[in-house]
Short mmCIF file of C-alpha atoms and ligand atoms in Angstrom, two decimals:
data_model
loop_
_atom_site.label_atom_id
_atom_site.label_comp_id
_atom_site.label_asym_id
_atom_site.label_seq_id
_atom_site.Cartn_x
_atom_site.Cartn_y
_atom_site.Cartn_z
CA MET L 236 -14.18 -14.54 -15.81
CA PRO L 237 -10.92 -12.57 -16.10
CA LYS L 238 -8.42 -12.71 -13.30
CA PRO L 239 -8.74 -9.87 -10.79
CA PHE L 240 -5.82 -7.55 -10.20
CA TYR L 241 -4.45 -8.89 -6.91
CA ILE L 242 -2.49 -6.61 -4.60
CA THR L 243 -1.36 -7.23 -1.02
CA THR L 244 0.21 -5.35 1.88
CA PRO L 245 2.35 -7.08 4.50
CA ILE L 246 0.32 -8.58 7.31
CA TYR L 247 1.11 -6.33 10.26
CA TYR L 248 2.10 -7.57 13.70
CA VAL L 249 -1.09 -7.50 15.69
CA ASN L 250 0.70 -6.55 18.92
CA ASP L 251 1.89 -3.17 17.56
CA ARG L 252 -0.15 0.00 17.44
CA PRO L 253 -0.56 1.20 13.85
CA HIS L 254 1.55 4.23 12.94
CA ILE L 255 2.18 6.33 9.90
CA GLY L 256 4.51 3.74 8.32
CA HIS L 257 1.80 1.08 8.31
CA ALA L 258 -0.71 3.66 7.10
CA TYR L 259 1.67 4.61 4.28
CA CYS L 260 2.03 1.09 2.92
CA THR L 261 -1.70 0.49 3.05
CA ILE L 262 -2.53 3.84 1.44
CA VAL L 263 -0.10 3.22 -1.44
CA ALA L 264 -1.67 -0.20 -2.00
CA ASP L 265 -5.12 1.38 -1.83
CA ALA L 266 -4.28 4.03 -4.42
CA ILE L 267 -3.02 1.35 -6.80
CA ALA L 268 -6.07 -0.81 -6.14
CA ARG L 269 -8.45 2.08 -6.76
CA ALA L 270 -6.59 3.10 -9.91
CA HIS L 271 -7.10 -0.37 -11.34
CA ARG L 272 -10.80 -0.24 -10.46
CA LEU L 273 -11.03 3.15 -12.15
CA MET L 274 -9.61 1.48 -15.27
CA GLY L 275 -12.44 -1.04 -15.15
CA GLU L 276 -10.62 -3.99 -13.59
CA GLU L 277 -11.86 -6.16 -10.78
CA VAL L 278 -9.50 -5.85 -7.83
CA PHE L 279 -8.65 -8.19 -5.00
CA PHE L 280 -6.95 -6.12 -2.32
CA LEU L 281 -5.66 -7.95 0.72
CA THR L 282 -4.28 -6.69 4.00
CA GLY L 283 -4.08 -8.54 7.28
CA LEU L 284 -2.60 -9.33 10.65
CA ASP L 285 0.31 -11.51 11.68
CA GLU L 286 -0.80 -13.04 14.97
CA HIS L 287 1.49 -15.92 15.92
CA GLY L 288 4.88 -15.99 17.57
CA GLN L 289 6.81 -15.38 20.71
CA LYS L 290 6.01 -11.71 21.11
CA VAL L 291 2.28 -12.30 21.14
CA GLN L 292 2.68 -15.24 23.50
CA GLN L 293 4.75 -13.15 25.91
CA ALA L 294 2.48 -10.10 25.73
CA ALA L 295 -0.57 -12.26 26.40
CA GLN L 296 1.15 -13.92 29.36
CA ALA L 297 2.05 -10.52 30.80
CA LYS L 298 -1.60 -9.48 30.59
CA GLY L 299 -2.88 -12.77 31.97
CA VAL L 300 -4.98 -13.60 28.93
CA THR L 301 -4.74 -16.31 26.29
CA PRO L 302 -2.84 -15.44 23.09
CA GLN L 303 -6.08 -15.68 21.14
CA GLN L 304 -7.82 -13.27 23.53
CA PHE L 305 -4.89 -10.93 23.23
CA CYS L 306 -5.07 -11.01 19.41
CA ASP L 307 -8.83 -10.45 19.52
CA GLU L 308 -8.30 -7.39 21.71
CA MET L 309 -5.59 -5.95 19.45
CA ALA L 310 -7.09 -6.69 16.04
CA PRO L 311 -9.76 -3.94 16.21
CA HIS L 312 -7.04 -1.24 16.43
CA TRP L 313 -6.16 -2.27 12.90
CA GLN L 314 -9.56 -3.24 11.56
CA GLU L 315 -11.03 0.09 12.64
CA LEU L 316 -8.17 2.14 11.25
CA TRP L 317 -8.55 1.14 7.63
CA PRO L 318 -12.04 2.60 7.03
CA LYS L 319 -10.84 5.86 8.62
CA LEU L 320 -8.14 6.07 5.96
CA GLN L 321 -10.62 5.16 3.21
CA ILE L 322 -8.86 1.87 2.56
CA SER L 323 -10.85 -0.26 0.11
CA ASN L 324 -9.43 -3.70 0.95
CA THR L 325 -11.60 -6.61 -0.09
CA ASP L 326 -10.25 -9.02 2.51
CA LEU L 327 -8.41 -8.85 5.83
CA ILE L 328 -6.70 -12.04 6.82
CA ARG L 329 -5.75 -12.99 10.36
CA THR L 330 -3.23 -15.80 10.62
CA THR L 331 -5.22 -17.34 13.49
CA GLN L 332 -8.16 -18.03 11.17
CA PRO L 333 -8.91 -21.71 10.44
CA ARG L 334 -8.67 -21.09 6.68
CA HIS L 335 -5.03 -20.11 7.14
CA LYS L 336 -4.07 -22.91 9.47
CA ARG L 337 -5.44 -25.37 6.93
CA VAL L 338 -3.39 -23.94 4.06
CA VAL L 339 -0.14 -23.69 6.03
CA GLN L 340 -0.49 -27.31 7.06
CA THR L 341 -1.39 -28.44 3.54
CA ILE L 342 1.68 -26.77 2.07
CA LEU L 343 3.98 -28.07 4.80
CA GLN L 344 2.69 -31.59 4.29
CA LYS L 345 3.18 -31.28 0.56
CA LEU L 346 6.78 -30.16 1.00
CA TYR L 347 7.39 -32.86 3.58
CA ASP L 348 5.99 -35.58 1.28
CA ALA L 349 8.15 -34.27 -1.56
CA GLY L 350 11.27 -34.64 0.57
CA GLU L 351 11.84 -30.89 0.81
CA ILE L 352 11.91 -30.93 4.62
CA TYR L 353 14.35 -32.79 6.88
CA THR L 354 15.22 -32.83 10.58
CA ALA L 355 18.53 -31.93 12.07
CA GLU L 356 20.05 -31.24 15.42
CA TYR L 357 21.01 -27.65 15.58
CA GLU L 358 23.01 -25.70 18.07
CA GLY L 359 23.33 -21.99 17.83
CA TRP L 360 22.65 -18.51 19.12
CA TYR L 361 18.95 -17.82 19.37
CA SER L 362 17.32 -14.41 19.50
CA THR L 363 13.90 -14.44 21.11
CA ARG L 364 13.13 -11.01 19.79
CA ALA L 365 13.88 -11.91 16.16
CA GLU L 366 12.60 -15.45 16.69
CA GLN L 367 15.53 -16.90 14.79
CA PHE L 368 18.89 -18.51 15.15
CA LEU L 369 21.70 -16.07 14.47
CA THR L 370 24.89 -16.81 12.64
CA GLU L 371 28.23 -15.07 12.38
CA LYS L 372 26.77 -12.97 9.58
CA GLU L 373 24.67 -11.12 12.12
CA MET L 374 27.52 -10.75 14.60
CA GLY L 375 29.17 -7.34 14.91
CA PRO L 376 32.96 -6.82 14.64
CA ASP L 377 33.10 -6.88 18.46
CA GLY L 378 31.84 -10.48 18.44
CA LYS L 379 28.48 -9.43 19.91
CA PHE L 380 25.07 -9.45 18.33
CA PRO L 381 23.54 -6.02 17.70
CA ALA L 382 21.11 -4.73 20.34
CA GLU L 383 18.13 -5.08 17.98
CA TYR L 384 18.29 -8.86 18.56
CA GLY L 385 17.64 -8.43 22.29
CA GLU L 386 18.74 -11.23 24.57
CA VAL L 387 20.63 -13.95 22.67
CA THR L 388 21.04 -17.39 24.24
CA ARG L 389 22.83 -20.60 23.25
CA LEU L 390 20.32 -23.28 22.27
CA LYS L 391 20.59 -26.86 21.08
CA GLU L 392 17.54 -28.51 19.63
CA LYS L 393 16.18 -30.76 16.95
CA ASN L 394 14.29 -28.88 14.29
CA TYR L 395 12.80 -29.17 10.83
CA PHE L 396 14.57 -27.57 7.91
CA PHE L 397 13.32 -26.61 4.48
CA LYS L 398 15.82 -27.26 1.68
CA MET L 399 16.04 -23.69 0.57
CA SER L 400 19.68 -23.62 -0.46
CA LYS L 401 19.20 -25.97 -3.40
CA TYR L 402 17.00 -23.34 -5.07
CA GLN L 403 19.43 -20.47 -4.66
CA ASN L 404 20.86 -20.59 -8.19
CA TRP L 405 17.43 -21.02 -9.69
CA LEU L 406 16.29 -17.88 -7.84
CA ILE L 407 19.29 -15.85 -8.96
CA ASP L 408 18.56 -16.79 -12.58
CA TYR L 409 14.88 -16.04 -12.12
CA ILE L 410 15.53 -12.55 -10.78
CA ARG L 411 18.10 -11.87 -13.51
CA ASN L 412 15.75 -13.07 -16.25
CA ASN L 413 12.73 -11.22 -14.90
CA PRO L 414 13.95 -7.68 -14.37
CA GLY L 415 10.47 -6.43 -13.35
CA PHE L 416 10.12 -8.98 -10.55
CA VAL L 417 11.64 -6.76 -7.89
CA TYR L 418 10.89 -3.04 -7.93
CA PRO L 419 12.58 -0.57 -7.79
CA ASP L 420 15.73 -1.60 -9.65
CA TYR L 421 18.04 -0.80 -6.78
CA ARG L 422 16.20 -3.28 -4.58
CA ARG L 423 16.64 -5.94 -7.27
CA ASN L 424 20.37 -5.28 -7.13
CA GLU L 425 20.25 -5.46 -3.36
CA ILE L 426 18.63 -8.88 -3.36
CA LEU L 427 20.97 -10.15 -6.07
CA GLY L 428 23.86 -8.89 -3.94
CA PHE L 429 22.47 -10.70 -0.95
CA LEU L 430 22.15 -13.91 -2.92
CA GLN L 431 25.90 -13.87 -3.57
CA LYS L 432 26.24 -15.37 -0.09
CA PRO L 433 24.91 -18.87 0.62
CA LEU L 434 21.30 -18.76 1.77
CA GLY L 435 21.42 -21.92 3.86
CA ASP L 436 18.38 -24.05 4.62
CA LEU L 437 15.51 -22.50 6.52
CA CYS L 438 14.61 -23.68 10.00
CA ILE L 439 10.83 -23.83 9.76
CA SER L 440 9.92 -25.23 13.17
CA ARG L 441 9.98 -24.20 16.81
CA PRO L 442 9.57 -26.76 19.60
CA ALA L 443 6.09 -26.34 21.08
CA SER L 444 7.61 -26.64 24.55
CA ARG L 445 9.33 -23.29 23.99
CA LEU L 446 6.77 -21.61 21.74
CA ALA L 447 3.24 -22.95 21.78
CA TRP L 448 1.58 -20.05 19.95
CA GLY L 449 1.82 -21.12 16.34
CA ILE L 450 0.45 -23.51 13.77
CA PRO L 451 1.39 -27.13 14.65
CA LEU L 452 3.45 -28.96 12.04
CA PRO L 453 1.09 -31.48 10.44
CA PHE L 454 3.72 -34.22 10.64
CA ASP L 455 4.96 -33.56 14.18
CA ALA L 456 2.66 -32.07 16.82
CA GLY L 457 5.65 -31.38 19.05
CA TYR L 458 6.50 -28.37 16.90
CA VAL L 459 4.88 -25.20 15.61
CA THR L 460 5.62 -23.44 12.33
CA TYR L 461 8.23 -20.67 12.12
CA VAL L 462 6.30 -17.37 12.01
CA TRP L 463 7.67 -16.16 8.70
CA PHE L 464 6.77 -19.40 6.94
CA ASP L 465 3.29 -19.03 8.42
CA ALA L 466 3.04 -15.31 7.61
CA LEU L 467 4.17 -15.46 3.97
CA THR L 468 1.66 -18.19 3.25
CA ASN L 469 -1.19 -15.74 4.00
CA TYR L 470 -1.03 -14.48 0.43
CA VAL L 471 -2.08 -17.83 -1.02
CA THR L 472 -4.54 -18.60 1.80
CA ALA L 473 -6.54 -15.47 1.05
CA ALA L 474 -6.45 -16.23 -2.68
CA GLY L 475 -8.27 -19.48 -1.88
CA TYR L 476 -5.46 -22.04 -2.10
CA GLY L 477 -6.98 -25.49 -2.45
CA THR L 478 -10.24 -24.17 -3.96
CA PRO L 479 -11.20 -23.40 -7.58
CA GLU L 480 -11.07 -19.69 -6.71
CA PHE L 481 -7.32 -19.95 -6.40
CA GLU L 482 -6.85 -20.57 -10.13
CA ARG L 483 -8.66 -17.33 -10.80
CA ASN L 484 -7.02 -15.13 -8.16
CA TRP L 485 -3.43 -16.29 -8.18
CA PRO L 486 -0.73 -15.16 -8.85
CA ALA L 487 -0.65 -11.89 -6.97
CA ASP L 488 0.16 -8.97 -9.24
CA ILE L 489 1.90 -6.95 -6.53
CA HIS L 490 3.16 -7.72 -3.06
CA LEU L 491 3.77 -4.26 -1.64
CA ILE L 492 6.17 -4.32 1.31
CA GLY L 493 8.61 -2.15 3.23
CA LYS L 494 12.26 -2.42 2.22
CA GLU L 495 13.23 -4.20 5.45
CA ILE L 496 11.34 -7.38 4.56
CA LEU L 497 12.66 -7.72 1.03
CA LEU L 498 14.69 -10.88 1.68
CA PHE L 499 11.62 -12.67 3.01
CA HIS L 500 9.53 -11.71 -0.01
CA ALA L 501 12.03 -11.81 -2.85
CA GLY L 502 14.16 -14.60 -1.37
CA TYR L 503 12.31 -17.06 0.86
CA TRP L 504 8.82 -16.68 -0.59
CA PRO L 505 9.63 -17.43 -4.26
CA ILE L 506 11.56 -20.50 -3.15
CA MET L 507 8.72 -21.72 -0.94
CA LEU L 508 6.33 -21.34 -3.88
CA LYS L 509 8.66 -22.97 -6.37
CA ALA L 510 9.17 -25.98 -4.10
CA ALA L 511 5.41 -26.27 -3.57
CA GLY L 512 4.74 -26.05 -7.32
CA ILE L 513 2.84 -22.75 -7.07
CA PRO L 514 3.43 -19.96 -9.63
CA LEU L 515 5.35 -16.91 -8.43
CA PRO L 516 3.80 -13.49 -7.80
CA LYS L 517 4.38 -11.06 -10.63
CA GLN L 518 6.08 -8.32 -8.68
CA ILE L 519 7.57 -7.53 -5.29
CA VAL L 520 7.47 -3.78 -4.69
CA ALA L 521 9.54 -2.45 -1.81
CA HIS L 522 8.77 1.03 -0.53
CA GLY L 523 10.96 3.19 1.67
CA TRP L 524 10.76 4.10 5.33
CA TRP L 525 9.37 7.18 7.00
CA THR L 526 11.26 8.99 9.70
CA ARG L 527 10.01 11.98 11.68
CA ASP L 528 12.02 15.19 11.62
CA GLY L 529 14.97 13.10 10.47
CA GLN L 530 14.72 10.58 13.34
CA LYS L 531 13.58 6.98 13.44
CA MET L 532 10.07 6.80 14.88
CA SER L 533 9.86 4.88 18.12
CA LYS L 534 7.57 4.60 21.08
CA SER L 535 10.43 5.23 23.51
CA VAL L 536 11.41 8.52 21.81
CA GLY L 537 7.71 9.39 21.68
CA ASN L 538 7.88 10.75 18.14
CA VAL L 539 5.50 8.34 16.45
CA VAL L 540 3.06 10.00 14.04
CA ASP L 541 -0.43 8.70 14.80
CA PRO L 542 -2.49 8.44 11.61
CA VAL L 543 -5.80 8.69 13.49
CA ALA L 544 -4.83 12.03 15.04
CA ILE L 545 -3.93 13.38 11.59
CA VAL L 546 -7.19 12.16 10.08
CA GLU L 547 -9.19 13.71 12.90
CA ALA L 548 -7.47 17.07 12.53
CA TRP L 549 -7.06 17.26 8.75
CA GLY L 550 -9.13 14.53 7.09
CA ALA L 551 -8.10 11.26 5.47
CA ASP L 552 -7.52 12.79 2.05
CA ALA L 553 -5.02 15.31 3.41
CA LEU L 554 -3.02 12.47 4.94
CA ARG L 555 -3.27 10.35 1.79
CA TYR L 556 -2.22 13.26 -0.38
CA TYR L 557 0.83 14.09 1.67
CA LEU L 558 2.07 10.50 1.89
CA LEU L 559 1.53 9.80 -1.80
CA ARG L 560 2.80 13.14 -3.08
CA GLU L 561 5.88 13.52 -0.96
CA LEU L 562 7.94 10.71 -2.45
CA PRO L 563 8.17 8.14 -5.21
CA ILE L 564 7.63 4.50 -4.23
CA GLY L 565 10.98 3.23 -3.03
CA SER L 566 12.46 6.40 -1.54
CA ASP L 567 12.55 7.12 2.17
CA GLY L 568 10.42 9.95 3.49
CA ASP L 569 10.63 12.31 6.39
CA TRP L 570 7.52 13.53 8.16
CA ALA L 571 7.67 17.18 9.19
CA ASP L 572 4.51 18.91 10.43
CA THR L 573 5.45 22.17 8.71
CA ASN L 574 5.85 20.41 5.38
CA PHE L 575 2.52 18.66 5.79
CA GLU L 576 0.81 21.99 6.52
CA ARG L 577 2.54 23.68 3.61
CA ARG L 578 1.23 21.08 1.19
CA TYR L 579 -2.23 21.22 2.74
CA ASN L 580 -2.53 24.97 2.48
CA GLY L 581 -0.73 25.37 -0.82
CA GLU L 582 -1.69 22.38 -2.92
CA LEU L 583 -4.98 21.21 -1.44
CA ALA L 584 -6.60 24.42 -0.17
CA ASN L 585 -5.14 26.90 -2.67
CA ASP L 586 -4.64 25.01 -5.90
CA LEU L 587 -7.37 22.37 -5.86
CA GLY L 588 -9.85 23.76 -3.33
CA ASN L 589 -9.80 27.23 -4.80
CA LEU L 590 -10.18 26.07 -8.38
CA VAL L 591 -13.26 24.00 -7.66
CA ASN L 592 -14.77 26.53 -5.30
CA ARG L 593 -14.35 29.60 -7.44
CA SER L 594 -15.37 27.81 -10.65
CA LEU L 595 -18.57 26.42 -9.23
CA SER L 596 -19.38 29.52 -7.17
CA MET L 597 -19.24 31.59 -10.35
CA ILE L 598 -21.70 29.23 -12.02
CA LYS L 599 -23.96 29.68 -8.99
CA ARG L 600 -23.56 33.44 -9.11
CA TYR L 601 -23.59 34.20 -12.84
CA CYS L 602 -25.72 31.32 -14.17
CA LYS L 603 -28.14 30.70 -11.29
CA GLY L 604 -26.41 27.41 -10.51
CA VAL L 605 -27.26 25.89 -13.88
CA LEU L 606 -24.51 24.65 -16.14
CA PRO L 607 -24.17 27.06 -19.10
CA GLU L 608 -23.73 26.05 -22.71
CA PRO L 609 -20.32 26.36 -24.42
CA THR L 610 -21.02 28.41 -27.54
CA ALA L 611 -18.09 30.82 -27.96
CA SER L 612 -14.75 29.04 -28.01
CA ASP L 613 -11.23 30.38 -28.07
CA PRO L 614 -7.79 28.78 -28.75
CA LEU L 615 -7.16 28.98 -25.00
CA ASP L 616 -9.96 26.46 -24.53
CA ASP L 617 -8.40 24.02 -26.99
CA GLU L 618 -5.17 24.15 -25.07
CA LEU L 619 -6.95 23.43 -21.78
CA ARG L 620 -8.86 20.57 -23.32
CA ALA L 621 -5.71 19.12 -24.86
CA LEU L 622 -3.91 19.18 -21.52
CA ALA L 623 -6.87 17.44 -19.83
CA ALA L 624 -6.82 14.71 -22.46
CA ALA L 625 -3.05 14.28 -22.33
CA THR L 626 -3.10 14.00 -18.54
CA ALA L 627 -5.86 11.38 -18.61
CA LYS L 628 -4.14 9.50 -21.42
CA ARG L 629 -0.91 9.16 -19.49
CA PHE L 630 -2.73 7.74 -16.44
CA PRO L 631 -2.66 3.98 -17.24
CA ASP L 632 1.01 4.02 -18.14
CA ARG L 633 1.90 5.94 -14.99
CA ILE L 634 -0.01 3.38 -12.90
CA ALA L 635 1.57 0.43 -14.69
CA LYS L 636 4.99 1.91 -13.89
CA LEU L 637 3.93 2.68 -10.29
CA GLU L 638 4.60 6.38 -10.88
CA LEU L 639 2.00 7.59 -8.39
CA ASN L 640 3.88 10.65 -7.33
CA PRO L 641 4.65 11.85 -10.89
CA LEU L 642 1.01 11.17 -11.74
CA LEU L 643 -0.10 13.46 -8.93
CA GLY L 644 2.39 15.94 -10.36
CA ASP L 645 0.65 15.70 -13.78
CA ILE L 646 -2.75 16.26 -12.16
CA TRP L 647 -1.48 19.28 -10.25
CA ASP L 648 0.05 20.72 -13.45
CA PHE L 649 -3.41 20.53 -14.93
CA ILE L 650 -5.03 22.05 -11.82
CA ARG L 651 -2.57 24.96 -11.93
CA ARG L 652 -3.20 25.41 -15.66
CA CYS L 653 -6.92 25.63 -14.89
CA ASN L 654 -6.32 28.31 -12.28
CA GLN L 655 -4.27 30.20 -14.83
CA TYR L 656 -7.14 29.85 -17.30
CA VAL L 657 -9.50 31.42 -14.77
CA ASP L 658 -7.14 34.37 -14.39
CA GLN L 659 -6.60 34.72 -18.15
CA CYS L 660 -10.31 34.56 -18.96
CA ALA L 661 -11.39 36.67 -15.96
CA PRO L 662 -15.04 35.56 -15.86
CA TRP L 663 -15.84 38.32 -13.36
CA ALA L 664 -14.96 40.90 -16.05
CA LEU L 665 -16.95 39.03 -18.74
CA ALA L 666 -19.94 39.00 -16.36
CA LYS L 667 -20.03 42.80 -16.39
CA ASP L 668 -20.72 42.96 -20.14
CA PRO L 669 -23.96 41.31 -21.31
CA SER L 670 -22.59 40.98 -24.85
CA LYS L 671 -19.92 38.65 -23.46
CA ALA L 672 -22.47 36.24 -21.99
CA PRO L 673 -21.72 33.45 -24.55
CA ARG L 674 -18.01 33.66 -23.76
CA LEU L 675 -18.70 33.69 -20.01
CA GLY L 676 -20.85 30.58 -20.37
CA THR L 677 -18.16 28.84 -22.38
CA VAL L 678 -15.41 29.62 -19.89
CA LEU L 679 -17.51 28.43 -16.96
CA TYR L 680 -18.54 25.28 -18.82
CA ASN L 681 -14.88 24.51 -19.53
CA LEU L 682 -14.03 24.99 -15.89
CA ALA L 683 -16.80 22.65 -14.80
CA GLU L 684 -15.55 20.10 -17.33
CA SER L 685 -12.03 20.48 -15.97
CA CYS L 686 -13.34 19.84 -12.45
CA ARG L 687 -15.10 16.74 -13.75
CA VAL L 688 -11.89 15.41 -15.30
CA ILE L 689 -9.99 16.21 -12.11
CA SER L 690 -12.59 14.39 -10.02
CA ILE L 691 -12.02 11.25 -12.07
CA LEU L 692 -8.24 11.42 -11.97
CA LEU L 693 -8.19 12.06 -8.23
CA THR L 694 -10.44 9.12 -7.36
CA PRO L 695 -7.66 6.66 -6.45
CA PHE L 696 -5.76 9.19 -4.37
CA LEU L 697 -8.36 11.42 -2.69
CA PRO L 698 -11.53 9.33 -2.89
CA THR L 699 -13.61 11.50 -0.54
CA THR L 700 -12.63 14.74 -2.26
CA ALA L 701 -13.24 13.25 -5.70
CA GLU L 702 -16.72 12.28 -4.62
CA LYS L 703 -17.39 15.70 -3.11
CA ILE L 704 -16.42 17.36 -6.39
CA ARG L 705 -18.75 15.05 -8.27
CA HIS L 706 -21.61 15.87 -5.91
CA GLN L 707 -20.97 19.58 -6.32
CA LEU L 708 -21.04 19.13 -10.09
CA GLY L 709 -24.40 17.36 -9.78
CA LEU L 710 -22.84 14.00 -10.71
CA GLY L 711 -23.32 12.49 -7.28
CA GLU L 712 -24.74 9.20 -8.37
CA THR L 713 -22.47 8.38 -11.29
CA PRO L 714 -19.28 6.45 -10.61
CA ALA L 715 -15.96 7.79 -11.86
CA VAL L 716 -14.65 5.92 -14.92
CA LEU L 717 -11.23 6.63 -16.37
CA ASP L 718 -12.33 6.55 -20.02
CA GLU L 719 -14.67 9.45 -19.33
CA ALA L 720 -11.74 11.65 -18.37
CA GLN L 721 -10.87 11.72 -22.07
CA MET L 722 -14.39 12.56 -23.22
CA TRP L 723 -14.56 16.32 -23.09
CA GLY L 724 -18.14 17.59 -23.01
CA LYS L 725 -19.74 14.87 -20.89
CA LEU L 726 -21.39 17.43 -18.61
CA VAL L 727 -24.89 18.24 -19.76
CA SER L 728 -25.65 21.96 -20.06
CA SER L 729 -28.73 23.32 -18.32
CA ARG L 730 -28.40 20.77 -15.51
CA PRO L 731 -28.22 22.18 -11.98
CA LEU L 732 -25.08 21.92 -9.88
CA GLY L 733 -25.15 20.37 -6.43
CA GLU L 734 -24.43 22.33 -3.31
CA VAL L 735 -21.09 24.13 -3.43
CA ALA L 736 -18.85 24.08 -0.35
CA PRO L 737 -15.10 24.52 0.28
CA LEU L 738 -13.16 21.24 -0.03
CA PHE L 739 -10.22 22.09 2.20
CA PRO L 740 -10.95 24.81 4.74
CA LYS L 741 -7.76 26.81 5.20
CA LYS L 742 -5.97 26.41 8.51
CA GLN L 743 -3.45 28.78 9.99
O1 ME8 O 927 7.17 -7.04 9.32
N1 ME8 O 927 8.01 3.62 7.30
O2 ME8 O 927 5.07 -6.61 10.18
P1 ME8 O 927 5.21 -5.12 10.72
C1 ME8 O 927 7.38 3.00 6.30
N2 ME8 O 927 4.50 -9.14 10.17
N3 ME8 O 927 6.76 1.82 6.43
C2 ME8 O 927 6.78 1.24 7.62
C3 ME8 O 927 7.42 1.81 8.72
C4 ME8 O 927 8.06 3.08 8.52
N4 ME8 O 927 8.68 3.73 9.50
N5 ME8 O 927 7.25 0.99 9.76
C5 ME8 O 927 6.52 -0.07 9.32
C6 ME8 O 927 6.05 -7.39 9.65
N6 ME8 O 927 6.23 0.08 8.03
C7 ME8 O 927 5.58 -8.80 9.34
C8 ME8 O 927 5.24 -8.88 7.89
S1 ME8 O 927 4.34 -10.15 5.71
C9 ME8 O 927 4.13 -11.73 5.24
C10 ME8 O 927 4.79 -10.22 7.39
C11 ME8 O 927 5.42 -0.80 7.19
O3 ME8 O 927 3.99 -4.90 11.59
C12 ME8 O 927 6.20 -1.39 6.03
O4 ME8 O 927 5.33 -1.67 4.97
O5 ME8 O 927 6.53 -4.88 11.31
C13 ME8 O 927 6.72 -2.66 6.63
O6 ME8 O 927 7.08 -3.62 5.67
C14 ME8 O 927 5.54 -3.10 7.44
O7 ME8 O 927 4.99 -1.90 7.97
C15 ME8 O 927 6.00 -4.04 8.54
O8 ME8 O 927 4.97 -4.25 9.44
#
């Protein structure tokens, strides 16, 4: 059996409420996953929840419940969001699951046995919020640690360290020799820049007396595992590490992450894998951050965009479209309600909605809802057909290069060309002259074919809309397949259309 295409999102902190940034990452991963399925590949699409650590322990204490109860109360906020956004993940890992604990402990033991882990007494500045020791690197010019680290206290304790520094040069060479490993290019340069400074060894333990909510070290029950070591390992747990499945699933093709956790994924993670003798993922893809009206989103400012509210008001596809269309993967984005509404009304309701609705309504009106036969062609038709084929042909390459937003641009160029074709051919005028009936039938057939091609190409991005178009075309039961976007003439004449209804009701 061929290896599935394996894509992951970060595992989100279970104690947060999901916002538009989390939705963005998961929607981008979903579009890529669905695009690979459309191309006929099996896809393993993983998302999940990061459930250990100080913050969860403290929040649970404050509520008077156990950390596990707290996680179980919070997890549904996430688990129930994904179906609302039409996310097609095939697994959702929670780091409190026994399967994960087992894998983290297996890998730690392996590293310990290989002499990759040692103990040392360490004294330093510890940030509870960041759950890490801070060094002078983090210190501001005023000699203080930035506010984002919260309260910082002096701590002295024995801990376990992973010999990360000895792999630093290997990692630099690896990233240099594998230019596609970190995407986009400017993030590769950023990580290479970061690796100019010594990485140091990684403290991978926390004394259980201070932090009990974690996975115990298999070789010392007095300690739990550092949350990031635990969290990163999720990607191999879900792939079935330690079982025959793992050979089939691993390595991951894409770890999609936000730019702020690049060092963990392109620095620590490859070294952890290398030391444990596990192959590296193929690509780390770092996307940008969303602000709202130019400001960082935060609960205290009260400007957080709630994805559920958007879906309830506008539908999941409208949200997906905006997030995917607004920026290329890597760039930062700014959420502005007016911009969202402009794209909804202009690109979804006017361009796409109108094309499908007027094309199919005319078939209902002029052809009694039965697909006409194309018998009288014109050079204009050839041009339309050629553009459909070219757009479909470019699809796999665009996906391989992660050019989702240019690909949506290609599809919209085609949609606009189709609308122009309607205006040029003016079916309503042809309908007035019975001698033009063959030409009218041909034009309407070509429009239906165009809608069919569009429905295929839109499947990864707007899955609900794509399916609605297919139902309206009378193709409700047939799955979308990319190859069929290049086969002009797949629609069978004399077959009835489904029920025609507006896709994106216009809103003022
Ligand atoms: O970092 N814009 O989890 P997290 C865009 N548990 N994306 C955003 C965003 C924004 N404003 N805010 C968050 C963690 N994200 C760790 C990860 S992985 C082994 C462990 C997205 O809940 C973005 O993808 O803070 C970012 O990387 C992720 O949420 C961080 O989620």
